[in-house]
Protein backbone atom coordinates (compact mmCIF):
# COMPACT_ATOMS: atom_id res chain seq x y z
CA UNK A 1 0.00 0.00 0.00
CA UNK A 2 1.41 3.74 -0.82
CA UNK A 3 1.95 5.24 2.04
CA UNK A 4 0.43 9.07 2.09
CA UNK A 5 1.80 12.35 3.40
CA UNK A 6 0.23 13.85 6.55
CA UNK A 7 -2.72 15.35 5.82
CA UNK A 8 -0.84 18.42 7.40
CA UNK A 9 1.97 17.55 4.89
CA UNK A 10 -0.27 17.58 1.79
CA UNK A 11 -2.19 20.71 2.92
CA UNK A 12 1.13 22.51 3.76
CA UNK A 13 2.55 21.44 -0.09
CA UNK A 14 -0.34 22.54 -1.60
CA UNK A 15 -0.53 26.29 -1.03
CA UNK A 16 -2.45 26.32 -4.79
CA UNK A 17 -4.51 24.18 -7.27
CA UNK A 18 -1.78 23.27 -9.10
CA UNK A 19 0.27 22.19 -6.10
CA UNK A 20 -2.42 20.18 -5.02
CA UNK A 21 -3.06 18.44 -8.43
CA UNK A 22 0.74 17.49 -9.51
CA UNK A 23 0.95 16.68 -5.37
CA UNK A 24 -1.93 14.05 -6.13
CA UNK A 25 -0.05 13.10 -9.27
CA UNK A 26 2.87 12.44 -7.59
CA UNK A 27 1.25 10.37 -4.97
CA UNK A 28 -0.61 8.38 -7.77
CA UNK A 29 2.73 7.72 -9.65
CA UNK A 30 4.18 6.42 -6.84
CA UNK A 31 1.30 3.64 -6.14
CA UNK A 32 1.63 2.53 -9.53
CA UNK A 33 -0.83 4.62 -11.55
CA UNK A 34 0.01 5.75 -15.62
CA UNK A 35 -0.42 9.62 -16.26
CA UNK A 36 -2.29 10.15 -19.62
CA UNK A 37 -0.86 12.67 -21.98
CA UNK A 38 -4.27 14.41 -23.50
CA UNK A 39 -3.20 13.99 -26.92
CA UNK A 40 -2.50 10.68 -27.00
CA UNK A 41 -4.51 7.24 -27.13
CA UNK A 42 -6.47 7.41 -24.59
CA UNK A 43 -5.64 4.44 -21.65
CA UNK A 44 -8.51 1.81 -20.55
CA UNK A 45 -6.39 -0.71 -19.28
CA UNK A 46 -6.87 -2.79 -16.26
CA UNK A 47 -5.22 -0.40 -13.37
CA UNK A 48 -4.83 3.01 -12.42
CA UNK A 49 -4.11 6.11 -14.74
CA UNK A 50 -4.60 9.99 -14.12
CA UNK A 51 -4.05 13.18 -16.26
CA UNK A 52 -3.46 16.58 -15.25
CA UNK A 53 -5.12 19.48 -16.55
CA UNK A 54 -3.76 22.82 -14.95
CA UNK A 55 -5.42 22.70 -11.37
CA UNK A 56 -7.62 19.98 -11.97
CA UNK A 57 -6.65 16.16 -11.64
CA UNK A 58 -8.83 13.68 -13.19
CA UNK A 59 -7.96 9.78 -12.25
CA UNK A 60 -9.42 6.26 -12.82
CA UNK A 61 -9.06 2.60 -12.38
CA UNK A 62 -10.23 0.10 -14.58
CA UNK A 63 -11.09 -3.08 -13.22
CA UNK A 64 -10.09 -6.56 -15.12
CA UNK A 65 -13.69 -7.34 -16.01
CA UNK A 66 -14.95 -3.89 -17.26
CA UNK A 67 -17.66 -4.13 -19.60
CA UNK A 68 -19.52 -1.37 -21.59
CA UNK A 69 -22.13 -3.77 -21.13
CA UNK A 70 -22.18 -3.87 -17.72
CA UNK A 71 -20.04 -1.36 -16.20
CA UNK A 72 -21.12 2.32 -14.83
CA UNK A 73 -18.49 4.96 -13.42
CA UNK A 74 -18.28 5.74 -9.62
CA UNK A 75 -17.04 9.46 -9.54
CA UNK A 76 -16.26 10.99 -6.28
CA UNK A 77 -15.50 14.93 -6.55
CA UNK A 78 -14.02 17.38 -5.26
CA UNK A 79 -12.08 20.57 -5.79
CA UNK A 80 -8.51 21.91 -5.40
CA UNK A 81 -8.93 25.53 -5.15
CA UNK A 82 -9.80 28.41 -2.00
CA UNK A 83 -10.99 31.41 -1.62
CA UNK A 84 -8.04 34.24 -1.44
CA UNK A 85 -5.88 36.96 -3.20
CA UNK A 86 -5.56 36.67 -6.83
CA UNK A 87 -1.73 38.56 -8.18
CA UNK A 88 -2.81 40.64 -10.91
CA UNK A 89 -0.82 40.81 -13.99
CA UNK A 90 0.96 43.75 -13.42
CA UNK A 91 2.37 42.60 -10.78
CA UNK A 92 3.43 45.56 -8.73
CA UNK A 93 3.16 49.06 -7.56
CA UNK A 94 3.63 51.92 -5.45
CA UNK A 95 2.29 53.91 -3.04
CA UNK A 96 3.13 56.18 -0.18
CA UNK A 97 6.83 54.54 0.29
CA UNK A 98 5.47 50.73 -0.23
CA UNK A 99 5.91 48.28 -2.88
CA UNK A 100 2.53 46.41 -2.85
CA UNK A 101 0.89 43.82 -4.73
CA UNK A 102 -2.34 44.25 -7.03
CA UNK A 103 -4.67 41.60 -6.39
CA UNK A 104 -8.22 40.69 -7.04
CA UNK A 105 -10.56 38.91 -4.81
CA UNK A 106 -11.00 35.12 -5.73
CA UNK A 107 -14.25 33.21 -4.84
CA UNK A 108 -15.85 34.39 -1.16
CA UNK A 109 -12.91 35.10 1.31
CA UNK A 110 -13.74 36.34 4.08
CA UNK A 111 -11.40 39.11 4.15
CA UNK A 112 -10.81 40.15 7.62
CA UNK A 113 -9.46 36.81 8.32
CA UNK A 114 -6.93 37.73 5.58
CA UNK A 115 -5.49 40.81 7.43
CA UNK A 116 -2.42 40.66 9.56
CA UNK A 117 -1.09 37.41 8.12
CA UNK A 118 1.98 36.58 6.42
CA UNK A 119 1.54 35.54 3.23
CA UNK A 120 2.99 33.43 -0.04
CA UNK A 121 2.25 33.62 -3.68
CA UNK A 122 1.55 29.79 -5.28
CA UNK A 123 0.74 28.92 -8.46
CA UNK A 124 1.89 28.70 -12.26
CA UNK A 125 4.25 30.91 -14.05
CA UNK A 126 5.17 30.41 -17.62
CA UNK A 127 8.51 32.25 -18.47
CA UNK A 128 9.65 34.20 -21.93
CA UNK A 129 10.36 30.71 -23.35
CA UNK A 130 6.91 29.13 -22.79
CA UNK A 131 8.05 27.37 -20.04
CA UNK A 132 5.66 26.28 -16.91
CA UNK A 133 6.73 26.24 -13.33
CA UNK A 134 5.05 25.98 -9.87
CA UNK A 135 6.56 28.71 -7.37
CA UNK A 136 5.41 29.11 -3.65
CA UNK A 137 7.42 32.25 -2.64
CA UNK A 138 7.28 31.86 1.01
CA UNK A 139 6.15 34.60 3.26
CA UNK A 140 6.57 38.34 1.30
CA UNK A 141 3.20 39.29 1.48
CA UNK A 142 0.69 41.23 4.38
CA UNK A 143 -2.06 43.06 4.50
CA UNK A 144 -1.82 45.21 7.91
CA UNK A 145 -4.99 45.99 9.75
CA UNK A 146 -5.86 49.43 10.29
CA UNK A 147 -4.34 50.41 13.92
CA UNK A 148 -7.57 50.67 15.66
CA UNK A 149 -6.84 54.50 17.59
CA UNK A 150 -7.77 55.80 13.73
CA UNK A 151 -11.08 54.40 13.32
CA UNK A 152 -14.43 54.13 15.73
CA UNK A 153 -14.82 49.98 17.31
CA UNK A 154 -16.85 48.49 14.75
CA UNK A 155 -16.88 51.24 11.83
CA UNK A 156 -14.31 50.03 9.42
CA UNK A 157 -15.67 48.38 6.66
CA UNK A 158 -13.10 46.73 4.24
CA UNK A 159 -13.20 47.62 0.76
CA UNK A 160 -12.01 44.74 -1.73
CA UNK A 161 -10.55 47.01 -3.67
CA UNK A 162 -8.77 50.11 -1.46
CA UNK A 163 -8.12 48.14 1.63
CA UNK A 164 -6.92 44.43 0.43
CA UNK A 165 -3.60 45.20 -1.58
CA UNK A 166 -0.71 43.50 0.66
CA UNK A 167 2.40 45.01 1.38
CA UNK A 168 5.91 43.17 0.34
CA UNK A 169 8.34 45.76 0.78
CA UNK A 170 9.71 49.06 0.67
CA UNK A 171 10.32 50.88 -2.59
CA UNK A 172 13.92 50.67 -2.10
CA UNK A 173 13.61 47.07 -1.75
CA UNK A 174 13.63 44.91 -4.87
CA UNK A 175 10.56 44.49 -6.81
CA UNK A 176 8.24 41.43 -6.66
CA UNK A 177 8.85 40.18 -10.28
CA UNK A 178 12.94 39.27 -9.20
CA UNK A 179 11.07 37.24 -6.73
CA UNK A 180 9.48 34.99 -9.73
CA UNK A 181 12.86 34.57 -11.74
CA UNK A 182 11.66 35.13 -15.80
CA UNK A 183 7.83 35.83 -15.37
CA UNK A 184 5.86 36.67 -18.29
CA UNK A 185 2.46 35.23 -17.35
CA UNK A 186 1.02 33.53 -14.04
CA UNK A 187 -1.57 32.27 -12.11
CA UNK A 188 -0.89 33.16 -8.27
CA UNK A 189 -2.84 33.70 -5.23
CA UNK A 190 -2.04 34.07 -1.96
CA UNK A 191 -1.87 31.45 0.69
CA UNK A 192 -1.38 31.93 4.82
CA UNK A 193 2.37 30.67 5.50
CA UNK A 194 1.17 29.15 9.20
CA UNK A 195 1.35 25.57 9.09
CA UNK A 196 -1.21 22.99 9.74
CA UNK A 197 -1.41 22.41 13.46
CA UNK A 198 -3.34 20.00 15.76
CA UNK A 199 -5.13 21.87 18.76
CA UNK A 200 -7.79 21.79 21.34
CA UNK A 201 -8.06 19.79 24.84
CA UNK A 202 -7.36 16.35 23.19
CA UNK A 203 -5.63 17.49 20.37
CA UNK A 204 -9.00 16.22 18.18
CA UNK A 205 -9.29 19.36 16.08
CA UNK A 206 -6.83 20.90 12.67
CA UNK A 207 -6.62 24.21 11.95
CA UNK A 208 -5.08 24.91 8.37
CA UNK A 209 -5.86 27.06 5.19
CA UNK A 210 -7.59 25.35 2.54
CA UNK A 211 -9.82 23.10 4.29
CA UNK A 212 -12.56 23.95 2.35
CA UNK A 213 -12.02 22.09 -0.36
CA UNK A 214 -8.55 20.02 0.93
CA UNK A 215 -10.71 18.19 3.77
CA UNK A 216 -12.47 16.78 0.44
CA UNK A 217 -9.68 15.93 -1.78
CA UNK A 218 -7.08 14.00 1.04
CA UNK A 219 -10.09 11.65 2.07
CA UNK A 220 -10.90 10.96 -1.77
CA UNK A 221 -7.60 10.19 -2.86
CA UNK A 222 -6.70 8.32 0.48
CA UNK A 223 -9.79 6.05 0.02
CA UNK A 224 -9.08 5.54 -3.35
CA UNK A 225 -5.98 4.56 -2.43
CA UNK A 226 -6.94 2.25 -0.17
CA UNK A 227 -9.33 0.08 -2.00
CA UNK A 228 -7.19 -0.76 -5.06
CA UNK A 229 -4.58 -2.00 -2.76
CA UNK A 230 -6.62 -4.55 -1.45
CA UNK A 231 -7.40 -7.27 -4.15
CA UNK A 232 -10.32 -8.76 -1.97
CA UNK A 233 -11.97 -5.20 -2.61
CA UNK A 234 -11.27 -5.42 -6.21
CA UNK A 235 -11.80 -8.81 -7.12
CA UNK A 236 -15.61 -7.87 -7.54
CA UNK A 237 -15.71 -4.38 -8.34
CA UNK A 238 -16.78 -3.92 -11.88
CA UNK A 239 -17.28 -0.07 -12.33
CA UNK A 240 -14.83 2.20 -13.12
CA UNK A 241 -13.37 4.25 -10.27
CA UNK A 242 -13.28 7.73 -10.78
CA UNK A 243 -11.53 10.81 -8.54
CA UNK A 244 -12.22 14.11 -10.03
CA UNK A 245 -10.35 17.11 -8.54
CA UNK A 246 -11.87 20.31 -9.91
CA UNK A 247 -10.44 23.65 -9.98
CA UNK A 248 -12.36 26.85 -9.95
CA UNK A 249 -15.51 25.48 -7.71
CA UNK A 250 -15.32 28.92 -5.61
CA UNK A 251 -15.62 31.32 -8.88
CA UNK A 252 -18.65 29.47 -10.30
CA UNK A 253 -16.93 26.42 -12.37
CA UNK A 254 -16.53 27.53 -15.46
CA UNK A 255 -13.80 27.30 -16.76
CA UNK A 256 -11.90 24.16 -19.29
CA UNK A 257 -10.75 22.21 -15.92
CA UNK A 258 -14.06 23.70 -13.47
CA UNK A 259 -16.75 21.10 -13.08
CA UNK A 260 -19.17 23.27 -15.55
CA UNK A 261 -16.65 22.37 -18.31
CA UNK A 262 -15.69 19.16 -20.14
CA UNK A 263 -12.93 17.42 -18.15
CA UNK A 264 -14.85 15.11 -16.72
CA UNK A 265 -17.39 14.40 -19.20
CA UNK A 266 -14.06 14.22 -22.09
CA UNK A 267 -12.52 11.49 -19.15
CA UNK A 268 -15.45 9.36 -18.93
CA UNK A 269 -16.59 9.27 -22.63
CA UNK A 270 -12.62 8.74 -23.90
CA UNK A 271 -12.26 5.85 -21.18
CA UNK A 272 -15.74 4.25 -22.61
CA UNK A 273 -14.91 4.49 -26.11
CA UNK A 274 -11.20 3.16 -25.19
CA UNK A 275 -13.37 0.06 -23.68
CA UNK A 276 -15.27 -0.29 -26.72
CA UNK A 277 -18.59 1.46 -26.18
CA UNK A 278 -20.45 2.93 -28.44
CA UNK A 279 -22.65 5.87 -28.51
CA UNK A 280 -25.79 3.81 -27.00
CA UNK A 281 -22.94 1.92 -24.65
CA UNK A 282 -21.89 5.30 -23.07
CA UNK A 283 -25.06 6.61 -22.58
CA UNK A 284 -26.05 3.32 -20.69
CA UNK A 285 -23.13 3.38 -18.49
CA UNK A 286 -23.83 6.31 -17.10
CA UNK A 287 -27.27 5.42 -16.19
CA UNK A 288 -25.46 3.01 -14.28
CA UNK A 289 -23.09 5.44 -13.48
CA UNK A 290 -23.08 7.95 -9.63
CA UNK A 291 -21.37 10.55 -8.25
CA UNK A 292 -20.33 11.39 -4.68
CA UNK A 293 -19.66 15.64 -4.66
CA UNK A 294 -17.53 15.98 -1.57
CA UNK A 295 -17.38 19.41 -0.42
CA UNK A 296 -16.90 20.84 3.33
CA UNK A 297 -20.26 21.14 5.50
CA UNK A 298 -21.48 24.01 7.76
CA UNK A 299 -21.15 23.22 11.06
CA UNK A 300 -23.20 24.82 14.12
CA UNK A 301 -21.28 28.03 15.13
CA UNK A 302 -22.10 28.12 19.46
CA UNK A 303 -22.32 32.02 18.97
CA UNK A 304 -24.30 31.79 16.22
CA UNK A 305 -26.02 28.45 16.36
CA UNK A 306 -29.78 31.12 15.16
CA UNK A 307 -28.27 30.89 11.39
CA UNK A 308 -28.99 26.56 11.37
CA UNK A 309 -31.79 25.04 11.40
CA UNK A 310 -32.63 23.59 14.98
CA UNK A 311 -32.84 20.19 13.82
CA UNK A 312 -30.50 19.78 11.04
CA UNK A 313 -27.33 21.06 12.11
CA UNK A 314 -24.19 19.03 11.73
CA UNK A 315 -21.65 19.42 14.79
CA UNK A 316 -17.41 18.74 14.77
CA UNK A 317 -16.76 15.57 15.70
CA UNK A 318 -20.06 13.77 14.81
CA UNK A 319 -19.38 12.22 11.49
CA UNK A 320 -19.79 13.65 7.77
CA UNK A 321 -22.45 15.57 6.57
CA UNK A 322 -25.49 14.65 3.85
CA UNK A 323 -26.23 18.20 2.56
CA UNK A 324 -29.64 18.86 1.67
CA UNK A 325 -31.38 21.87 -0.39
CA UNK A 326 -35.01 21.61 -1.65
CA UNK A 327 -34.00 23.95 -4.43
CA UNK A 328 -31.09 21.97 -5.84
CA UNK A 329 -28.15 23.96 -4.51
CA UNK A 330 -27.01 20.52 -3.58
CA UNK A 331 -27.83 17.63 -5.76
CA UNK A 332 -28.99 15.04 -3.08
CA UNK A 333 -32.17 13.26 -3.46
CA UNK A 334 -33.86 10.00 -2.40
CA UNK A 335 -32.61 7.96 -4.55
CA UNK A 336 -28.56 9.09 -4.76
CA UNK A 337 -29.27 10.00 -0.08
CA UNK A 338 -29.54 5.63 -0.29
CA UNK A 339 -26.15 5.53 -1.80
CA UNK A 340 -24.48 7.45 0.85
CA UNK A 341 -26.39 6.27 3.68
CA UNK A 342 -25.82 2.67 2.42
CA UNK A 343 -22.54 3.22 2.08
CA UNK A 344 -21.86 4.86 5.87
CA UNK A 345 -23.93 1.45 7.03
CA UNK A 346 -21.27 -0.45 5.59
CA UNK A 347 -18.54 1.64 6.80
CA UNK A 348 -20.45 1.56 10.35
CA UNK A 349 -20.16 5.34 10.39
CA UNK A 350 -22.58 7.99 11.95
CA UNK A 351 -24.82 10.39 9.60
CA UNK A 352 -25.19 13.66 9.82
CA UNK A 353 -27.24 15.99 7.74
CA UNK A 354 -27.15 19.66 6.99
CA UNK A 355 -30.59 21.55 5.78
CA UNK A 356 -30.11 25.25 5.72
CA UNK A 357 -32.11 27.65 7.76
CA UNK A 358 -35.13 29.16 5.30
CA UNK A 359 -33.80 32.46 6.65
CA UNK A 360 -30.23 32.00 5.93
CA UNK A 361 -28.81 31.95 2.19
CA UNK A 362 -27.34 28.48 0.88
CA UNK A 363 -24.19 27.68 -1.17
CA UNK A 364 -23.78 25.65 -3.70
CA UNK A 365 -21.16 22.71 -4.86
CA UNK A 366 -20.10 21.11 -8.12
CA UNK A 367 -22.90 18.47 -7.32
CA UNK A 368 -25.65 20.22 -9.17
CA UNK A 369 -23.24 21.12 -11.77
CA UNK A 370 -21.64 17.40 -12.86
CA UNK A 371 -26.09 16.31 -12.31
CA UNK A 372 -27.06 18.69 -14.92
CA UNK A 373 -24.07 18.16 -17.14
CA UNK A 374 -24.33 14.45 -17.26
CA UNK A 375 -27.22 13.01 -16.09
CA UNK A 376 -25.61 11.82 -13.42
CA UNK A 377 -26.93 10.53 -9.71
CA UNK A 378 -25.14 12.59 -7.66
CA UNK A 379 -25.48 13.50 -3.74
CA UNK A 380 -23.49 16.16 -1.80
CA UNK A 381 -21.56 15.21 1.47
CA UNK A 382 -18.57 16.65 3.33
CA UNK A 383 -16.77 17.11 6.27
CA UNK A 384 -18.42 19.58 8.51
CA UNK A 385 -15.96 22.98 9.24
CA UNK A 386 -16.08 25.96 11.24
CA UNK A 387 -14.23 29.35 9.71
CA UNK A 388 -15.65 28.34 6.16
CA UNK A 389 -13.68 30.71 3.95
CA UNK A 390 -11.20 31.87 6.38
CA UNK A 391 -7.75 31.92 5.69
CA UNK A 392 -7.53 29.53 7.98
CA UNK A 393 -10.38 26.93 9.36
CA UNK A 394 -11.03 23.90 11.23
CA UNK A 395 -12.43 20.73 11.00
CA UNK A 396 -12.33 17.50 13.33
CA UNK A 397 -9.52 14.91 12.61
CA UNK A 398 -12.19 12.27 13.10
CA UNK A 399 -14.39 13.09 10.34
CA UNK A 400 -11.70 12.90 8.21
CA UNK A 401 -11.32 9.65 9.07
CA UNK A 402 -14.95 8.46 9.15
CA UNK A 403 -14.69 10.01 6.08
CA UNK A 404 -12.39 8.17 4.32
CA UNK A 405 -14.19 5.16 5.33
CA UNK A 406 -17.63 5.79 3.76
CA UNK A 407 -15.71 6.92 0.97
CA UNK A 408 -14.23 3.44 0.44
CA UNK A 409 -16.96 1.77 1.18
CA UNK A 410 -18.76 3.86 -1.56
CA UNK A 411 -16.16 2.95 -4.01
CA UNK A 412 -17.12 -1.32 -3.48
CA UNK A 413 -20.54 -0.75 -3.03
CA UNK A 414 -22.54 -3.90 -4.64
């Protein structure tokens, strides 16, 4: 069995999408997996391959005795990007005797968490010869807080654009673009330098950036993982097993490697036609076909346990969530709820469920997006967290691990 990184470790190496999605590909390499090159014959093989495409990762394994004829896909997704501080191209400027950084707001930070930290920039860069590269710069970056003597308690309000643009240096100091050796284009955003850290009375919960959607990805690929390593498991498994890492879930998922494009729908039709399916074959497999969106939960804030519902509200610590939403912001009904309660029966783990408060707004997930794209029964679940959109949240080491579980057990299903 491939032995993992830390979930610390991972989250801590993965300050971006693309660090998380060649960090997955490294992991998958390593337990034995082939990475697909897009433009060339697509792989169906018995076993495990996985292709990159920039923050996304898209992996599957075929078992021995998959059949167009018989065979659906089990897809469990998730998504590799956060909420944060977006470089913009020009990179740099000036003001008032400070070199500071342009940036745009990505997704739904919330952006007093983002004040007073010290920052990196991760991401892509492609230099003046076409050349990619991931940098994580380490810690150059802050955005100070407004000393609180020049302001009334309670009447600053931040604006995105005036009062967000971090501070690296002064303008004597060198400029950012030395920093990222031969930029000419990039994808950056910031990321909180603090590493992952284990607190609370028992140690029981993590606080680390990125939970939201990291909490989702780490269980996925871990329970993956897990069940092609042990041939009882696989021996009568006869779907495909899918793990789709998204980018771009927190700006709406559109984009050629967000859920609302055509990676995973180009995956799942090439691997069909690569097992001999037809048109009338693929459509059949994936009404045979489900999909498991993992995505973080809300759980009950104590100070503010009036924005749940008093009956539905998932807790730390209890298990992961089945995320309900009459109007479809999550995918879940009847029919794909069985799946995931089935599968936490056989993984002899606790259910929780989130239903929003009719008074409180409700987000929204990749499920809805993959259902409508492809037909697909799909249900939303997740870990629950507190600090949603913080630079820094926290979630309960033991749903991760009950969550890993159900996961698996998802995967071998009969």
């Amino acid at each position: 069995m491939t032995a993992l990184p830390s979930i610390e470790e991972f989250i801590a190496s993965s300050p971006s999408s693309y660090h998380a999605a060649e960090n997955i590909a490294a992991i998958l390499n390593t337990a034995g997996f082939t990475r697909q090159d897009e433009t060339d014959t697509w792989q169906a093989t018995p076993g495990g391959h996985y292709m990159v495409r920039g923050g996304a990762l898209m992996a599957w394994w075929v078992p021995e005795n998959a059949s167009p004829a018989t065979s659906g896909f089990r897809i469990i997704g998730s998504h590799t990007d956060s909420p944060g501080l977006k470089l913009k191209p020009t990179i740099s400027f000036d003001k008032e005797g400070f070199h500071q950084a342009p940036v745009e707001i990505y997704g739904g930070p919330i952006l007093a968490s983002w004040l007073d930290r010290e920052l990196q920039l991760a991401g892509q860069i492609i230099d003046a010869d076409g050349n990619r590269r991931l940098v994580a710069t380490g810690p150059v970056l802050r955005v100070p807080h407004l000393a609180i003597h020049l302001y009334r308690q309670d009447e600053l309000k931040l604006e995105r654009q005036q009062h967000m643009q971090p501070i690296y240096g002064l303008v004597e100091s060198p400029e950012l673009a030395t920093l990222l050796d031969g930029v000419r284009t990039h994808d950056l955003i910031t990321a909180d330098t603090q590493p992952p850290r284990a607190f609370g009375i028992k140690n029981e919960f993590l606080a680390a950036g990125r939970l939201d959607n990291l909490s989702s990805v780490y269980p996925s690929l871990e329970a993956l993982l897990d069940v092609v390593a042990d041939s009882n498991a696989t021996s009568s498994i006869k779907d495909v097993l899918v793990l789709a890492a998204f980018d771009h879930e927190e700006i709406g998922s559109s984009s050629r490697y967000g859920a609302a494009g055509p990676i995973l729908e180009d995956v799942l039709k090439r691997t069909a036609y690569a097992l001999g399916a037809g048109e009338d074959d693929l459509y059949a497999m994936f009404a045979r076909s489900s999909c498991i969106s993992a995505d973080a939960a809300h759980s009950v804030h104590p100070n503010f346990a009036s924005k749940h519902d008093p009956n539905t509200h998932p807790v730390l610590g209890a298990g992961p969530v089945l995320k309900v939403n009459a109007n479809q912001r999550y995918a879940s009904d009847a029919r794909s709820n069985d799946i995931w309660l089935r599968a936490s029966e056989k993984a002899g783990v606790a259910v929780q469920q989130f239903v929003g408060n009719n008074d409180v707004p409700c987000g929204s997930t990749i499920g809805p997006i993959t259902a409508t794209r492809l037909g697909i029964l799909t249900v939303d679940v997740g870990i629950p967290l507190l600090s949603m959109h913080s630079a820094r949240e926290m979630c309960a080491y033991s749903d991760l691990k009950d969550f890993t579980e159900v996961l698996a057990a998802y995967y071998t299903l009969d």
